[in-house]
Structures are given as C-alpha cells and as structure tokens.
Amino acid sequence: MRHAARILVAAFLLLAAGITQALEIKDIRTDMTRVQADMELTKDYKYRVLQDMAVRRTWMVGEQCRVSLDFNTGNGKLVFVLVEYKGGVDRDRVDDDTETILGDSDIKWKKLAKNKQDKYGVKNARVAKANNGFYIFQEYNKKKKCVRLMMTAAHPEENRRKMQDASDANRVTALGSTAGGSVVHQIRQEEERRLRQPNKTTRVAPEPKVENPAPAVKKPARPVPDEPLDDDEDDEMDDSPGGELVSEKVSVMDWLADHGVGEERLIQIGAGVVGLVILFSLIGYARRRAARKRILQHVQELNRQAAQEDEEDGEEEK
C-alpha cells in the first residue's frame, strides 16, 4: 500500500509539472493543425475571431516574446504565424526561431523593396519563401534588432497582422457567400469549448480567455487590439490571420468518436477514475487505522509504565 501511494504521489507531481508548462518556440510548426494545437499546445492563450473567420490564438512566451497563430476554421490549417520580440533580438536568435518553426534551414533571404513595405505592413524587412510554400518576413528596428517574425501560408495580399475582428452583423464574403453573426457566435462557442478541453499540457480546464466575446445586445463587434509590449513605435506589437467558415456545430461525443474515443473507452476512463478514488479512500483508511494503532500502542505503553511505577512505589512503602 505504501508503494502504491508513492507511485500515485509521483504521478500527481508529474501532472502538476504539466499544469505549469508554458509555450515554447520549439512547440510550434507550420504543418500543425487546429486539432493538433488543441491537444499539444498550452491552454494559457487568448483567442479572437477575425474578419475572414479564422481564429487567432495568442500566447506570451515569457515576458519578452508574444506568439500568435491563426487557424483556418474550415480545414483547420495554420495560415499565419506572428512572433513579436519586445525590444528586438539578434539576427541569430530570430534565424534559429525561424528554422525551428519551419523545420527548414535552407532559407534564402532578400531585402524587401520599399514600395512593398506599406502593403505588407513592415519596415526594414528581409523576406524569403520556404520550401513548404510559407512566405517569411523578418522586420528590424533602427537598432538592427528583429522585432517581428511573420509567416504566411499563401502569398500575402494585405497586412494580415492588423486584420480586424469579425463582426456580428451579416456580411458578404469574397466568395459571395453570406457570413452572419450566428456563424461568428458559433465559432466563438466552439473555440471556448476547445480552450477548456484538457490536453497533455494540463489536466485542469482553465477559465475561458476571450478577447472578443459575443455581446449581450447584437451589434457589430469592436476590435480589441493587444497592448504593445514596448513604448517604442518600431517595437509595437499588434495582431492578424486567414481562413474559412465552420459549416456545422460540433458535438463533443462526435468529436471524441472521430478521434477514436468511443463509449467503451469513456467507460474505461470512468472506471479508472473511480478506481483512483477507491484507492485513495483505501490509502486514507489504512493511514487512519495505522495512526489509531500507534496511538493505542502508545497508550498501552504508558499504562504499563504507570502500573510498573505504582508497583515499585508499593514495594518501597513496605
């Protein structure tokens, strides 16, 4: 029983360590899907629904770096990566981060022409196209420190970093379809459910962190930009995305079934949880019983010593 208790304590210490995990650059890869991010990345992010119905998730990596990932809500693919460095970092550091995320070290850089800086919303940048088709931008400040690393899955036609939040009002997309407030609300609900779903980095569902929650009264959503990490205009941190629509509501049971977790598996998990509860109860009972036994033995020893002392006192009086 004591051995089992040690094993359980070790397991819960590992779980506690998982709860405190934080996102790292090495956790990000450009072929990551939204479902994979649900299961692999930490849950300490904020999310937004953007104009093209993509979802942007934003993490703080320490106090000096902020990471935003945009996922297409139609096919689940990653369409935009934004890494922002407070105060800027050396080229070697951002090159390492770029290669880590892309999984590609064969990157050929060139300087971005000035007439394209406004279009892409960058200053003093160098650009490249990775072997996987992603377009990469590294933006530098006047001190020659990189303040932003951006990657887009397709050739950018606009400044994606500053894309606004989706509106609750009906609108017509570029494809001619109507995207209404109900779709935006549906995406928000789904994203909140995904946020609260525990994964391998945490076993405790956090409170939802929503940057643009659905308003009580139906009206156009007002964008809530992130606060800059630095007062320097060149180092100011904004946001951005790409994506399609979610066509239907997602049932939790359907999602579990799609990922190989059927009713039988759920019953097994429930049985495991019940087993843990029973085991902890038995451990507690055994500990209380052992404590009572020790106390009883101690009392008996005290009684024995007292009787012996009384007997010795009686002999001395004789």
PDB file of C-alpha atoms in Angstrom:
ATOM      1  CA  MET A   1       0.000   0.000   0.000  1.00  0.00           C
ATOM      2  CA  ARG A   2       2.838   2.357   0.852  1.00  0.00           C
ATOM      3  CA  HIS A   3       4.494   1.608  -2.525  1.00  0.00           C
ATOM      4  CA  ALA A   4       1.226   2.361  -4.351  1.00  0.00           C
ATOM      5  CA  ALA A   5       0.942   5.662  -2.508  1.00  0.00           C
ATOM      6  CA  ARG A   6       4.428   6.675  -3.656  1.00  0.00           C
ATOM      7  CA  ILE A   7       3.548   5.851  -7.266  1.00  0.00           C
ATOM      8  CA  LEU A   8       0.371   7.961  -7.083  1.00  0.00           C
ATOM      9  CA  VAL A   9       2.207  10.875  -5.496  1.00  0.00           C
ATOM     10  CA  ALA A  10       4.835  10.747  -8.258  1.00  0.00           C
ATOM     11  CA  ALA A  11       2.101  10.677 -10.907  1.00  0.00           C
ATOM     12  CA  PHE A  12       0.373  13.719  -9.451  1.00  0.00           C
ATOM     13  CA  LEU A  13       3.685  15.580  -9.232  1.00  0.00           C
ATOM     14  CA  LEU A  14       4.142  14.930 -12.956  1.00  0.00           C
ATOM     15  CA  LEU A  15       0.623  16.228 -13.593  1.00  0.00           C
ATOM     16  CA  ALA A  16       1.367  19.332 -11.545  1.00  0.00           C
ATOM     17  CA  ALA A  17       4.511  19.889 -13.598  1.00  0.00           C
ATOM     18  CA  GLY A  18       2.395  19.619 -16.755  1.00  0.00           C
ATOM     19  CA  ILE A  19      -0.036  22.243 -15.463  1.00  0.00           C
ATOM     20  CA  THR A  20       2.784  24.783 -15.141  1.00  0.00           C
ATOM     21  CA  GLN A  21       4.156  24.209 -18.648  1.00  0.00           C
ATOM     22  CA  ALA A  22       4.441  27.251 -20.879  1.00  0.00           C
ATOM     23  CA  LEU A  23       4.515  27.515 -24.653  1.00  0.00           C
ATOM     24  CA  GLU A  24       7.957  27.447 -26.274  1.00  0.00           C
ATOM     25  CA  ILE A  25       9.002  28.252 -29.829  1.00  0.00           C
ATOM     26  CA  LYS A  26      10.016  24.628 -30.370  1.00  0.00           C
ATOM     27  CA  ASP A  27       6.374  23.607 -29.807  1.00  0.00           C
ATOM     28  CA  ILE A  28       5.247  25.420 -32.997  1.00  0.00           C
ATOM     29  CA  ARG A  29       5.444  24.031 -36.513  1.00  0.00           C
ATOM     30  CA  THR A  30       3.890  25.240 -39.736  1.00  0.00           C
ATOM     31  CA  ASP A  31       2.202  21.911 -40.517  1.00  0.00           C
ATOM     32  CA  MET A  32       0.311  21.983 -37.205  1.00  0.00           C
ATOM     33  CA  THR A  33      -3.477  21.838 -37.435  1.00  0.00           C
ATOM     34  CA  ARG A  34      -6.029  23.395 -35.115  1.00  0.00           C
ATOM     35  CA  VAL A  35      -6.873  19.983 -33.605  1.00  0.00           C
ATOM     36  CA  GLN A  36      -3.191  19.244 -33.018  1.00  0.00           C
ATOM     37  CA  ALA A  37      -2.807  22.637 -31.349  1.00  0.00           C
ATOM     38  CA  ASP A  38      -5.791  21.751 -29.127  1.00  0.00           C
ATOM     39  CA  MET A  39      -4.010  18.625 -27.932  1.00  0.00           C
ATOM     40  CA  GLU A  40      -0.353  19.714 -27.889  1.00  0.00           C
ATOM     41  CA  LEU A  41      -0.083  23.418 -27.014  1.00  0.00           C
ATOM     42  CA  THR A  42      -0.663  25.010 -23.631  1.00  0.00           C
ATOM     43  CA  LYS A  43      -4.075  26.415 -22.708  1.00  0.00           C
ATOM     44  CA  ASP A  44      -2.861  29.804 -21.449  1.00  0.00           C
ATOM     45  CA  TYR A  45      -3.814  31.658 -24.624  1.00  0.00           C
ATOM     46  CA  LYS A  46      -6.327  34.314 -25.630  1.00  0.00           C
ATOM     47  CA  TYR A  47      -8.354  33.932 -28.789  1.00  0.00           C
ATOM     48  CA  ARG A  48     -10.092  36.130 -31.352  1.00  0.00           C
ATOM     49  CA  VAL A  49     -12.343  35.505 -34.349  1.00  0.00           C
ATOM     50  CA  LEU A  50     -11.085  37.508 -37.302  1.00  0.00           C
ATOM     51  CA  GLN A  51     -12.760  39.045 -40.337  1.00  0.00           C
ATOM     52  CA  ASP A  52     -12.151  36.029 -42.569  1.00  0.00           C
ATOM     53  CA  MET A  53     -13.496  33.723 -39.815  1.00  0.00           C
ATOM     54  CA  ALA A  54     -10.024  32.468 -38.909  1.00  0.00           C
ATOM     55  CA  VAL A  55      -9.245  32.018 -35.220  1.00  0.00           C
ATOM     56  CA  ARG A  56      -6.190  33.715 -33.735  1.00  0.00           C
ATOM     57  CA  ARG A  57      -4.664  32.303 -30.567  1.00  0.00           C
ATOM     58  CA  THR A  58      -2.081  34.384 -28.702  1.00  0.00           C
ATOM     59  CA  TRP A  59       0.406  33.245 -26.056  1.00  0.00           C
ATOM     60  CA  MET A  60       3.065  35.021 -24.015  1.00  0.00           C
ATOM     61  CA  VAL A  61       6.412  33.210 -24.168  1.00  0.00           C
ATOM     62  CA  GLY A  62       7.988  34.643 -21.055  1.00  0.00           C
ATOM     63  CA  GLU A  63       7.794  38.418 -20.727  1.00  0.00           C
ATOM     64  CA  GLN A  64       9.819  39.275 -23.815  1.00  0.00           C
ATOM     65  CA  CYS A  65       8.019  37.416 -26.583  1.00  0.00           C
ATOM     66  CA  ARG A  66       4.449  37.034 -27.847  1.00  0.00           C
ATOM     67  CA  VAL A  67       3.280  34.374 -30.316  1.00  0.00           C
ATOM     68  CA  SER A  68       0.063  34.423 -32.361  1.00  0.00           C
ATOM     69  CA  LEU A  69      -1.193  31.572 -34.539  1.00  0.00           C
ATOM     70  CA  ASP A  70      -4.098  31.887 -36.998  1.00  0.00           C
ATOM     71  CA  PHE A  71      -6.046  28.758 -37.933  1.00  0.00           C
ATOM     72  CA  ASN A  72      -8.464  28.361 -40.811  1.00  0.00           C
ATOM     73  CA  THR A  73     -11.697  27.201 -39.140  1.00  0.00           C
ATOM     74  CA  GLY A  74     -12.788  25.370 -42.269  1.00  0.00           C
ATOM     75  CA  ASN A  75      -9.858  22.999 -42.871  1.00  0.00           C
ATOM     76  CA  GLY A  76      -8.037  23.558 -39.559  1.00  0.00           C
ATOM     77  CA  LYS A  77      -4.729  24.503 -41.202  1.00  0.00           C
ATOM     78  CA  LEU A  78      -2.285  27.055 -39.797  1.00  0.00           C
ATOM     79  CA  VAL A  79      -2.311  30.088 -42.084  1.00  0.00           C
ATOM     80  CA  PHE A  80      -0.326  32.713 -40.195  1.00  0.00           C
ATOM     81  CA  VAL A  81       2.445  32.813 -37.567  1.00  0.00           C
ATOM     82  CA  LEU A  82       3.413  36.004 -35.758  1.00  0.00           C
ATOM     83  CA  VAL A  83       6.297  36.139 -33.275  1.00  0.00           C
ATOM     84  CA  GLU A  84       6.886  39.541 -31.631  1.00  0.00           C
ATOM     85  CA  TYR A  85      10.021  40.340 -29.624  1.00  0.00           C
ATOM     86  CA  LYS A  86       9.993  43.068 -27.008  1.00  0.00           C
ATOM     87  CA  GLY A  87      12.923  45.392 -27.667  1.00  0.00           C
ATOM     88  CA  GLY A  88      14.128  43.196 -30.522  1.00  0.00           C
ATOM     89  CA  VAL A  89      16.523  40.257 -30.703  1.00  0.00           C
ATOM     90  CA  ASP A  90      19.710  39.493 -32.644  1.00  0.00           C
ATOM     91  CA  ARG A  91      19.519  38.007 -36.133  1.00  0.00           C
ATOM     92  CA  ASP A  92      20.965  34.704 -34.928  1.00  0.00           C
ATOM     93  CA  ARG A  93      18.113  34.299 -32.438  1.00  0.00           C
ATOM     94  CA  VAL A  94      15.352  35.021 -34.950  1.00  0.00           C
ATOM     95  CA  ASP A  95      17.033  32.826 -37.565  1.00  0.00           C
ATOM     96  CA  ASP A  96      17.041  29.958 -35.060  1.00  0.00           C
ATOM     97  CA  ASP A  97      13.364  30.546 -34.285  1.00  0.00           C
ATOM     98  CA  THR A  98      12.536  30.691 -37.998  1.00  0.00           C
ATOM     99  CA  GLU A  99      14.278  27.395 -38.733  1.00  0.00           C
ATOM    100  CA  THR A 100      12.726  25.760 -35.663  1.00  0.00           C
ATOM    101  CA  ILE A 101       9.174  26.653 -36.682  1.00  0.00           C
ATOM    102  CA  LEU A 102       9.656  25.819 -40.360  1.00  0.00           C
ATOM    103  CA  GLY A 103      11.830  22.752 -39.850  1.00  0.00           C
ATOM    104  CA  ASP A 104      13.911  24.140 -42.707  1.00  0.00           C
ATOM    105  CA  SER A 105      17.431  25.563 -42.622  1.00  0.00           C
ATOM    106  CA  ASP A 106      17.738  26.132 -46.392  1.00  0.00           C
ATOM    107  CA  ILE A 107      16.280  29.656 -46.440  1.00  0.00           C
ATOM    108  CA  LYS A 108      17.476  32.242 -48.932  1.00  0.00           C
ATOM    109  CA  TRP A 109      16.780  35.800 -47.807  1.00  0.00           C
ATOM    110  CA  LYS A 110      16.467  39.025 -49.745  1.00  0.00           C
ATOM    111  CA  LYS A 111      15.655  42.590 -48.738  1.00  0.00           C
ATOM    112  CA  LEU A 112      12.025  43.693 -49.155  1.00  0.00           C
ATOM    113  CA  ALA A 113      11.588  46.520 -51.664  1.00  0.00           C
ATOM    114  CA  LYS A 114      10.412  49.790 -50.135  1.00  0.00           C
ATOM    115  CA  ASN A 115       7.365  50.004 -52.391  1.00  0.00           C
ATOM    116  CA  LYS A 116       6.043  46.791 -50.814  1.00  0.00           C
ATOM    117  CA  GLN A 117       6.625  47.757 -47.179  1.00  0.00           C
ATOM    118  CA  ASP A 118       3.259  49.502 -46.758  1.00  0.00           C
ATOM    119  CA  LYS A 119       1.392  46.662 -48.473  1.00  0.00           C
ATOM    120  CA  TYR A 120       2.721  44.085 -46.040  1.00  0.00           C
ATOM    121  CA  GLY A 121       2.856  46.432 -43.064  1.00  0.00           C
ATOM    122  CA  VAL A 122       6.567  46.010 -42.353  1.00  0.00           C
ATOM    123  CA  LYS A 123       9.590  48.264 -42.193  1.00  0.00           C
ATOM    124  CA  ASN A 124      13.228  47.438 -42.884  1.00  0.00           C
ATOM    125  CA  ALA A 125      12.430  43.774 -43.539  1.00  0.00           C
ATOM    126  CA  ARG A 126      14.009  40.856 -45.282  1.00  0.00           C
ATOM    127  CA  VAL A 127      11.863  38.193 -46.923  1.00  0.00           C
ATOM    128  CA  ALA A 128      12.103  34.623 -48.136  1.00  0.00           C
ATOM    129  CA  LYS A 129       9.956  31.778 -49.405  1.00  0.00           C
ATOM    130  CA  ALA A 130      10.375  28.478 -47.556  1.00  0.00           C
ATOM    131  CA  ASN A 131      10.402  25.094 -49.240  1.00  0.00           C
ATOM    132  CA  ASN A 132       6.957  24.343 -47.770  1.00  0.00           C
ATOM    133  CA  GLY A 133       5.452  27.395 -49.504  1.00  0.00           C
ATOM    134  CA  PHE A 134       5.327  29.730 -46.490  1.00  0.00           C
ATOM    135  CA  TYR A 135       6.352  33.358 -47.034  1.00  0.00           C
ATOM    136  CA  ILE A 136       8.602  34.697 -44.269  1.00  0.00           C
ATOM    137  CA  PHE A 137       9.172  38.260 -43.110  1.00  0.00           C
ATOM    138  CA  GLN A 138      11.711  39.419 -40.536  1.00  0.00           C
ATOM    139  CA  GLU A 139      11.217  43.050 -39.508  1.00  0.00           C
ATOM    140  CA  TYR A 140      14.032  45.046 -37.885  1.00  0.00           C
ATOM    141  CA  ASN A 141      14.086  48.277 -35.887  1.00  0.00           C
ATOM    142  CA  LYS A 142      16.559  51.139 -36.148  1.00  0.00           C
ATOM    143  CA  LYS A 143      18.928  49.310 -33.790  1.00  0.00           C
ATOM    144  CA  LYS A 144      19.096  46.401 -36.257  1.00  0.00           C
ATOM    145  CA  LYS A 145      17.222  44.153 -33.849  1.00  0.00           C
ATOM    146  CA  CYS A 146      14.420  41.929 -35.124  1.00  0.00           C
ATOM    147  CA  VAL A 147      11.093  42.940 -33.600  1.00  0.00           C
ATOM    148  CA  ARG A 148       8.754  40.689 -35.625  1.00  0.00           C
ATOM    149  CA  LEU A 149       8.838  37.358 -37.393  1.00  0.00           C
ATOM    150  CA  MET A 150       5.840  36.665 -39.660  1.00  0.00           C
ATOM    151  CA  MET A 151       4.964  33.647 -41.763  1.00  0.00           C
ATOM    152  CA  THR A 152       2.014  33.304 -44.134  1.00  0.00           C
ATOM    153  CA  ALA A 153       0.854  30.066 -45.768  1.00  0.00           C
ATOM    154  CA  ALA A 154      -0.009  31.898 -49.009  1.00  0.00           C
ATOM    155  CA  HIS A 155       1.361  34.932 -50.794  1.00  0.00           C
ATOM    156  CA  PRO A 156       0.122  37.866 -48.684  1.00  0.00           C
ATOM    157  CA  GLU A 157      -2.122  40.390 -50.362  1.00  0.00           C
ATOM    158  CA  GLU A 158      -2.568  42.613 -47.301  1.00  0.00           C
ATOM    159  CA  ASN A 159      -1.190  43.426 -43.875  1.00  0.00           C
ATOM    160  CA  ARG A 160      -2.525  40.309 -42.135  1.00  0.00           C
ATOM    161  CA  ARG A 161      -1.049  41.341 -38.797  1.00  0.00           C
ATOM    162  CA  LYS A 162      -3.651  44.099 -38.408  1.00  0.00           C
ATOM    163  CA  MET A 163      -6.713  42.207 -39.541  1.00  0.00           C
ATOM    164  CA  GLN A 164      -9.769  43.267 -37.534  1.00  0.00           C
ATOM    165  CA  ASP A 165     -12.199  41.124 -35.541  1.00  0.00           C
ATOM    166  CA  ALA A 166     -15.206  39.536 -37.201  1.00  0.00           C
ATOM    167  CA  SER A 167     -18.461  41.474 -36.961  1.00  0.00           C
ATOM    168  CA  ASP A 168     -21.676  40.047 -35.546  1.00  0.00           C
ATOM    169  CA  ALA A 169     -23.551  41.725 -38.416  1.00  0.00           C
ATOM    170  CA  ASN A 170     -24.259  39.862 -41.664  1.00  0.00           C
ATOM    171  CA  ARG A 171     -21.755  40.453 -44.445  1.00  0.00           C
ATOM    172  CA  VAL A 172     -20.841  39.050 -47.862  1.00  0.00           C
ATOM    173  CA  THR A 173     -17.505  37.253 -48.245  1.00  0.00           C
ATOM    174  CA  ALA A 174     -15.162  37.495 -51.223  1.00  0.00           C
ATOM    175  CA  LEU A 175     -16.645  34.238 -52.492  1.00  0.00           C
ATOM    176  CA  GLY A 176     -20.133  35.732 -52.494  1.00  0.00           C
ATOM    177  CA  SER A 177     -21.454  33.774 -49.509  1.00  0.00           C
ATOM    178  CA  THR A 178     -23.088  35.418 -46.512  1.00  0.00           C
ATOM    179  CA  ALA A 179     -21.319  35.188 -43.167  1.00  0.00           C
ATOM    180  CA  GLY A 180     -23.667  36.206 -40.395  1.00  0.00           C
ATOM    181  CA  GLY A 181     -23.319  36.928 -36.719  1.00  0.00           C
ATOM    182  CA  SER A 182     -24.597  33.447 -35.916  1.00  0.00           C
ATOM    183  CA  VAL A 183     -21.535  31.933 -37.577  1.00  0.00           C
ATOM    184  CA  VAL A 184     -19.229  34.207 -35.576  1.00  0.00           C
ATOM    185  CA  HIS A 185     -21.031  33.269 -32.384  1.00  0.00           C
ATOM    186  CA  GLN A 186     -20.778  29.583 -33.289  1.00  0.00           C
ATOM    187  CA  ILE A 187     -17.035  29.837 -33.871  1.00  0.00           C
ATOM    188  CA  ARG A 188     -16.598  31.600 -30.530  1.00  0.00           C
ATOM    189  CA  GLN A 189     -18.552  28.892 -28.735  1.00  0.00           C
ATOM    190  CA  GLU A 190     -16.518  26.161 -30.388  1.00  0.00           C
ATOM    191  CA  GLU A 191     -13.234  27.923 -29.615  1.00  0.00           C
ATOM    192  CA  GLU A 192     -14.234  28.333 -25.961  1.00  0.00           C
ATOM    193  CA  ARG A 193     -15.012  24.622 -25.767  1.00  0.00           C
ATOM    194  CA  ARG A 194     -11.626  23.805 -27.294  1.00  0.00           C
ATOM    195  CA  LEU A 195      -9.883  26.119 -24.816  1.00  0.00           C
ATOM    196  CA  ARG A 196     -11.490  24.384 -21.848  1.00  0.00           C
ATOM    197  CA  GLN A 197     -10.709  20.883 -23.153  1.00  0.00           C
ATOM    198  CA  PRO A 198      -7.770  19.441 -21.124  1.00  0.00           C
ATOM    199  CA  ASN A 199      -4.804  18.085 -23.054  1.00  0.00           C
ATOM    200  CA  LYS A 200      -1.344  16.677 -22.341  1.00  0.00           C
ATOM    201  CA  THR A 201      -0.083  20.049 -21.033  1.00  0.00           C
ATOM    202  CA  THR A 202      -2.808  20.450 -18.416  1.00  0.00           C
ATOM    203  CA  ARG A 203      -5.375  18.384 -16.574  1.00  0.00           C
ATOM    204  CA  VAL A 204      -7.308  21.380 -15.272  1.00  0.00           C
ATOM    205  CA  ALA A 205      -9.638  23.216 -17.657  1.00  0.00           C
ATOM    206  CA  PRO A 206      -8.909  26.952 -17.367  1.00  0.00           C
ATOM    207  CA  GLU A 207     -11.403  29.746 -17.321  1.00  0.00           C
ATOM    208  CA  PRO A 208     -12.039  30.874 -20.911  1.00  0.00           C
ATOM    209  CA  LYS A 209      -9.915  33.799 -22.111  1.00  0.00           C
ATOM    210  CA  VAL A 210     -11.850  35.605 -24.821  1.00  0.00           C
ATOM    211  CA  GLU A 211     -10.612  38.770 -26.469  1.00  0.00           C
ATOM    212  CA  ASN A 212     -13.852  39.423 -28.340  1.00  0.00           C
ATOM    213  CA  PRO A 213     -16.769  37.744 -26.514  1.00  0.00           C
ATOM    214  CA  ALA A 214     -20.241  37.803 -28.040  1.00  0.00           C
ATOM    215  CA  PRO A 215     -22.052  40.964 -26.857  1.00  0.00           C
ATOM    216  CA  ALA A 216     -25.330  40.737 -24.948  1.00  0.00           C
ATOM    217  CA  VAL A 217     -27.012  43.007 -27.499  1.00  0.00           C
ATOM    218  CA  LYS A 218     -26.479  42.091 -31.112  1.00  0.00           C
ATOM    219  CA  LYS A 219     -24.290  44.785 -32.635  1.00  0.00           C
ATOM    220  CA  PRO A 220     -21.023  44.956 -34.583  1.00  0.00           C
ATOM    221  CA  ALA A 221     -18.101  43.668 -32.534  1.00  0.00           C
ATOM    222  CA  ARG A 222     -15.499  46.266 -31.607  1.00  0.00           C
ATOM    223  CA  PRO A 223     -11.882  45.137 -32.166  1.00  0.00           C
ATOM    224  CA  VAL A 224      -9.817  44.707 -29.020  1.00  0.00           C
ATOM    225  CA  PRO A 225      -6.160  45.114 -30.013  1.00  0.00           C
ATOM    226  CA  ASP A 226      -3.390  43.679 -27.843  1.00  0.00           C
ATOM    227  CA  GLU A 227      -1.451  46.166 -25.738  1.00  0.00           C
ATOM    228  CA  PRO A 228       2.088  46.792 -27.037  1.00  0.00           C
ATOM    229  CA  LEU A 229       4.928  45.219 -25.059  1.00  0.00           C
ATOM    230  CA  ASP A 230       7.112  48.245 -25.618  1.00  0.00           C
ATOM    231  CA  ASP A 231       6.648  52.002 -25.950  1.00  0.00           C
ATOM    232  CA  ASP A 232       8.996  52.130 -28.962  1.00  0.00           C
ATOM    233  CA  GLU A 233       6.849  52.563 -32.082  1.00  0.00           C
ATOM    234  CA  ASP A 234       9.115  50.193 -34.028  1.00  0.00           C
ATOM    235  CA  ASP A 235       8.621  47.532 -31.367  1.00  0.00           C
ATOM    236  CA  GLU A 236       4.847  47.937 -31.016  1.00  0.00           C
ATOM    237  CA  MET A 237       3.024  44.633 -31.060  1.00  0.00           C
ATOM    238  CA  ASP A 238      -0.227  44.300 -32.959  1.00  0.00           C
ATOM    239  CA  ASP A 239      -2.112  41.296 -34.398  1.00  0.00           C
ATOM    240  CA  SER A 240      -3.560  39.114 -37.609  1.00  0.00           C
ATOM    241  CA  PRO A 241      -4.942  35.669 -39.693  1.00  0.00           C
ATOM    242  CA  GLY A 242      -6.636  33.721 -42.672  1.00  0.00           C
ATOM    243  CA  GLY A 243      -9.411  31.108 -43.019  1.00  0.00           C
ATOM    244  CA  GLU A 244     -12.894  29.877 -43.951  1.00  0.00           C
ATOM    245  CA  LEU A 245     -16.156  29.133 -42.205  1.00  0.00           C
ATOM    246  CA  VAL A 246     -17.281  26.440 -39.833  1.00  0.00           C
ATOM    247  CA  SER A 247     -20.258  24.830 -41.559  1.00  0.00           C
ATOM    248  CA  GLU A 248     -21.919  22.978 -38.684  1.00  0.00           C
ATOM    249  CA  LYS A 249     -21.928  22.637 -34.925  1.00  0.00           C
ATOM    250  CA  VAL A 250     -19.504  20.154 -33.428  1.00  0.00           C
ATOM    251  CA  SER A 251     -20.774  17.643 -30.853  1.00  0.00           C
ATOM    252  CA  VAL A 252     -18.346  16.632 -28.119  1.00  0.00           C
ATOM    253  CA  MET A 253     -19.347  12.983 -28.486  1.00  0.00           C
ATOM    254  CA  ASP A 254     -18.934  13.167 -32.277  1.00  0.00           C
ATOM    255  CA  TRP A 255     -15.508  14.759 -31.862  1.00  0.00           C
ATOM    256  CA  LEU A 256     -14.445  12.041 -29.413  1.00  0.00           C
ATOM    257  CA  ALA A 257     -15.737   9.342 -31.752  1.00  0.00           C
ATOM    258  CA  ASP A 258     -13.797  10.866 -34.651  1.00  0.00           C
ATOM    259  CA  HIS A 259     -10.642  10.627 -32.555  1.00  0.00           C
ATOM    260  CA  GLY A 260     -11.130   7.023 -31.571  1.00  0.00           C
ATOM    261  CA  VAL A 261     -12.694   7.605 -28.148  1.00  0.00           C
ATOM    262  CA  GLY A 262     -15.950   5.652 -28.122  1.00  0.00           C
ATOM    263  CA  GLU A 263     -18.392   4.897 -25.352  1.00  0.00           C
ATOM    264  CA  GLU A 264     -16.427   1.821 -24.302  1.00  0.00           C
ATOM    265  CA  ARG A 265     -13.276   3.909 -23.924  1.00  0.00           C
ATOM    266  CA  LEU A 266     -15.175   6.524 -21.931  1.00  0.00           C
ATOM    267  CA  ILE A 267     -16.447   3.776 -19.623  1.00  0.00           C
ATOM    268  CA  GLN A 268     -12.881   2.537 -19.166  1.00  0.00           C
ATOM    269  CA  ILE A 269     -11.710   6.057 -18.317  1.00  0.00           C
ATOM    270  CA  GLY A 270     -14.606   6.459 -15.873  1.00  0.00           C
ATOM    271  CA  ALA A 271     -13.749   3.116 -14.284  1.00  0.00           C
ATOM    272  CA  GLY A 272     -10.144   4.262 -13.938  1.00  0.00           C
ATOM    273  CA  VAL A 273     -11.221   7.460 -12.204  1.00  0.00           C
ATOM    274  CA  VAL A 274     -13.500   5.500  -9.845  1.00  0.00           C
ATOM    275  CA  GLY A 275     -10.624   3.121  -9.178  1.00  0.00           C
ATOM    276  CA  LEU A 276      -8.361   6.031  -8.240  1.00  0.00           C
ATOM    277  CA  VAL A 277     -11.000   7.396  -5.878  1.00  0.00           C
ATOM    278  CA  ILE A 278     -11.378   3.984  -4.222  1.00  0.00           C
ATOM    279  CA  LEU A 279      -7.604   3.577  -3.999  1.00  0.00           C
ATOM    280  CA  PHE A 280      -7.200   6.975  -2.336  1.00  0.00           C
ATOM    281  CA  SER A 281     -10.008   6.075   0.056  1.00  0.00           C
ATOM    282  CA  LEU A 282      -8.270   2.801   0.960  1.00  0.00           C
ATOM    283  CA  ILE A 283      -4.959   4.611   1.431  1.00  0.00           C
ATOM    284  CA  GLY A 284      -6.632   7.151   3.721  1.00  0.00           C
ATOM    285  CA  TYR A 285      -8.385   4.381   5.656  1.00  0.00           C
ATOM    286  CA  ALA A 286      -5.127   2.421   6.043  1.00  0.00           C
ATOM    287  CA  ARG A 287      -3.302   5.521   7.264  1.00  0.00           C
ATOM    288  CA  ARG A 288      -6.016   6.351   9.797  1.00  0.00           C
ATOM    289  CA  ARG A 289      -6.059   2.733  11.021  1.00  0.00           C
ATOM    290  CA  ALA A 290      -2.267   2.685  11.390  1.00  0.00           C
ATOM    291  CA  ALA A 291      -2.389   6.004  13.279  1.00  0.00           C
ATOM    292  CA  ARG A 292      -5.042   4.661  15.662  1.00  0.00           C
ATOM    293  CA  LYS A 293      -2.948   1.524  16.206  1.00  0.00           C
ATOM    294  CA  ARG A 294       0.137   3.613  17.028  1.00  0.00           C
ATOM    295  CA  ILE A 295      -1.840   5.763  19.450  1.00  0.00           C
ATOM    296  CA  LEU A 296      -3.319   2.655  21.140  1.00  0.00           C
ATOM    297  CA  GLN A 297       0.130   1.096  21.494  1.00  0.00           C
ATOM    298  CA  HIS A 298       1.469   4.332  22.953  1.00  0.00           C
ATOM    299  CA  VAL A 299      -1.383   4.492  25.478  1.00  0.00           C
ATOM    300  CA  GLN A 300      -0.837   0.850  26.428  1.00  0.00           C
ATOM    301  CA  GLU A 301       2.863   1.510  26.931  1.00  0.00           C
ATOM    302  CA  LEU A 302       2.082   4.498  29.135  1.00  0.00           C
ATOM    303  CA  ASN A 303      -0.358   2.403  31.158  1.00  0.00           C
ATOM    304  CA  ARG A 304       2.230  -0.350  31.517  1.00  0.00           C
ATOM    305  CA  GLN A 305       4.865   2.130  32.712  1.00  0.00           C
ATOM    306  CA  ALA A 306       2.410   3.692  35.154  1.00  0.00           C
ATOM    307  CA  ALA A 307       1.481   0.269  36.577  1.00  0.00           C
ATOM    308  CA  GLN A 308       5.128  -0.623  36.923  1.00  0.00           C
ATOM    309  CA  GLU A 309       5.855   2.632  38.748  1.00  0.00           C
ATOM    310  CA  ASP A 310       2.883   2.020  41.112  1.00  0.00           C
ATOM    311  CA  GLU A 311       4.176  -1.447  41.796  1.00  0.00           C
ATOM    312  CA  GLU A 312       7.664  -0.147  42.591  1.00  0.00           C
ATOM    313  CA  ASP A 313       6.231   2.562  44.878  1.00  0.00           C
ATOM    314  CA  GLY A 314       4.222  -0.106  46.756  1.00  0.00           C
ATOM    315  CA  GLU A 315       7.329  -2.193  47.336  1.00  0.00           C
ATOM    316  CA  GLU A 316       9.235   0.821  48.653  1.00  0.00           C
ATOM    317  CA  GLU A 317       6.452   1.611  51.175  1.00  0.00           C
ATOM    318  CA  LYS A 318       6.651  -1.967  52.522  1.00  0.00           C
TER     319      LYS A 318
END
